[in-house]
XYZ file of C-alpha atoms in Angstrom:
172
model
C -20.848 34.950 23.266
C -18.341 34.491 20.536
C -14.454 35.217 20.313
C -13.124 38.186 20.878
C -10.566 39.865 18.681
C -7.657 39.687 20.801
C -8.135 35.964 21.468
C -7.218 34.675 18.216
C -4.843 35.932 15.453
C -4.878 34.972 11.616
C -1.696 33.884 10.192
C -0.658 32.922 6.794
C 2.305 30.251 7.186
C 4.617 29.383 4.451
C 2.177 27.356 2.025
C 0.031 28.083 -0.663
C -1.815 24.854 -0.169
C -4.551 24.091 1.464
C -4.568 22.591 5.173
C -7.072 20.148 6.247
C -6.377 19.073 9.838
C -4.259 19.809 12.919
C -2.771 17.530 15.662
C -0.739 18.727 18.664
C 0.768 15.319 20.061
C 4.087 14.254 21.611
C 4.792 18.017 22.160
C 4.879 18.861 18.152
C 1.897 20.698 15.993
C 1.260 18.724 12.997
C -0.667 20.462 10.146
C -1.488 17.889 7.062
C -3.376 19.692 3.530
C -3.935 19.530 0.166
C -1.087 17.364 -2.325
C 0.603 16.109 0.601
C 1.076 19.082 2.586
C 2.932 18.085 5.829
C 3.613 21.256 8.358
C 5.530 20.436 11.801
C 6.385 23.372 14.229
C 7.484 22.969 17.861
C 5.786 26.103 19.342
C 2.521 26.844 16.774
C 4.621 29.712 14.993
C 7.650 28.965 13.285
C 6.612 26.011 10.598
C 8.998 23.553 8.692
C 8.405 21.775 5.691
C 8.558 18.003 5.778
C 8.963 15.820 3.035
C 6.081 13.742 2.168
C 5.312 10.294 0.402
C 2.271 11.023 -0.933
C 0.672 13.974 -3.242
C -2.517 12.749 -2.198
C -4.899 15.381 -0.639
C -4.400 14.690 3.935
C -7.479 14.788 5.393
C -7.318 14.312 8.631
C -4.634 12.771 11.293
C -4.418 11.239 14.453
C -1.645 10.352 17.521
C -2.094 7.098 17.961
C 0.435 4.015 19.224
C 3.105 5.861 19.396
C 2.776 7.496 15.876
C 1.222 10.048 13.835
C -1.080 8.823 11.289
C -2.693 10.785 8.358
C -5.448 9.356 5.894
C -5.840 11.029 2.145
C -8.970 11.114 -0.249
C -7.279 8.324 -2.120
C -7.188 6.149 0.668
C -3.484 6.172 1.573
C -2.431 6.108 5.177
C 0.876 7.474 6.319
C 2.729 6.850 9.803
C 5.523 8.304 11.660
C 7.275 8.393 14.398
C 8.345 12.089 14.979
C 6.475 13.974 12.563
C 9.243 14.261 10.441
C 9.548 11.223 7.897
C 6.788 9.987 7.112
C 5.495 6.445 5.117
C 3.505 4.728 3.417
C 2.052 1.504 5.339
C -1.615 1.547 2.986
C -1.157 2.446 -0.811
C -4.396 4.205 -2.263
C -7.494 1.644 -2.798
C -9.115 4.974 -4.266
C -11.438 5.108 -1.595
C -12.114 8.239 0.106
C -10.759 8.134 3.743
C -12.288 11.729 5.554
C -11.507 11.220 9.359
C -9.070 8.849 11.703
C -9.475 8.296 15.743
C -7.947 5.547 18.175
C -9.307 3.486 21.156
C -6.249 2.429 22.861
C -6.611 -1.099 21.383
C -7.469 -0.292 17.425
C -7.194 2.205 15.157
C -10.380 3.585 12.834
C -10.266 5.613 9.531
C -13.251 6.068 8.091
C -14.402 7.320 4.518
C -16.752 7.033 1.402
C -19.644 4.732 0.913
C -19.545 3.329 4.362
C -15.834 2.097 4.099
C -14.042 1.613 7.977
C -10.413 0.452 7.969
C -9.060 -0.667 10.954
C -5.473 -1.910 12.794
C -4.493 -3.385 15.425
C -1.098 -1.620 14.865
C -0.529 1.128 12.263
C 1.231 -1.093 9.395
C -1.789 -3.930 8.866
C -5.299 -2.374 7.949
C -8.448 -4.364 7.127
C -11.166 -3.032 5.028
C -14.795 -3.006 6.715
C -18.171 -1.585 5.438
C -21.133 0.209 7.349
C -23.709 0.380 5.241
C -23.380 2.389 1.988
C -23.429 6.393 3.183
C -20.374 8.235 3.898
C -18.791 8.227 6.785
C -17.332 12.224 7.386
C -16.539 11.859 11.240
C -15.379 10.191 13.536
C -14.551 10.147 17.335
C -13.433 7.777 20.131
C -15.388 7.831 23.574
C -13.033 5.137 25.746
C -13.469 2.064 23.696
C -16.626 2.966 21.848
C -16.562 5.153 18.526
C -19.377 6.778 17.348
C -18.839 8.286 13.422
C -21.318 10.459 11.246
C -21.989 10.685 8.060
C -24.020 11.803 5.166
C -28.038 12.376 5.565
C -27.260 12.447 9.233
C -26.171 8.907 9.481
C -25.227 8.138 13.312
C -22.738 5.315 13.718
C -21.336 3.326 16.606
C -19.045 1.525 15.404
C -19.321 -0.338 18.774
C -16.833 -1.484 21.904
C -13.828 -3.150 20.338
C -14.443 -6.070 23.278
C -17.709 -7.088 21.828
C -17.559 -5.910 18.155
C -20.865 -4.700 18.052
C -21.953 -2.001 15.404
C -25.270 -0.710 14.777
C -26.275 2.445 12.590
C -29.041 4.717 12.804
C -30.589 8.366 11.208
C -30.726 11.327 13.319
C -33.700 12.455 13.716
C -34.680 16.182 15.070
């Protein structure tokens, strides 16, 4: 039936850029945007600023291992531990990285042209490919992951215990 008006509220929050994803984790909202944009607030309504080591447009983040992590359209992924100060443990390969999820084993970020990086533990990533589409989504069902993509490309990435990956169109 839709929202009604009194169960949301627009606010405008002390950036002009914009803000591309949202994580509420370890009992802190973390907004990530556009040139490095990194918004932390403890309640959803009063934001601070935090410094950032990128200027690279954050697409999307994640909680994962005991850290935030936060992917960019230049492929750089930053990590931290509170929210707070951040760093870079990927420099930019250039490749466009649009979503991140975790299994409780590995870590997926997935992006341009097929491109899947994964870890094991936030600091070492190795580069995979899934065919040649993009990859725009991604999402973690216990240890399987299932992503989507351009020309509505289905992916499962597969169980992390057997490695499998298979990809198919959706068809309606």
């Amino acid at each position: 039936t839709g929202l009604k008006p009194d169960a949301y509220s627009i606010k405008i929050r002390q950036t002009n850029q914009n803000l591309n994803d949202i994580i509420y984790a370890n009992n802190l909202y973390v907004a990530i945007g556009n040139s490095g944009e990194i918004l932390t607030s403890t309640n959803g309504i009063l934001w601070e600023h935090q410094s950032s080591p990128t200027s690279s447009h954050l697409t999307a983040i994640t909680y994962a291992f005991n850290k935030y992590i936060a992917v960019s359209n230049n492929g750089t992924i930053i990590t931290s531990d509170d929210g707070k100060s951040w760093e870079i443990v990927k420099a930019s390969s250039g490749e466009y990285l649009y979503d991140i999820a975790a299994t409780k084993e590995k870590i997926y970020a997935v992006g341009k042209s097929g491109i899947v990086y994964t870890s094991l533990d936030t600091i070492n990533w190795t580069k995979e490919k899934v065919g040649n589409r993009d990859l725009t989504g991604i999402v973690t069902v216990g240890n399987v992951v299932y992503g989507v993509g351009s020309g509505g490309l289905w992916v499962t990435l597969g169980d992390i215990n057997n490695k499998s990956a298979s990809t198919k169109d959706l068809s309606f």
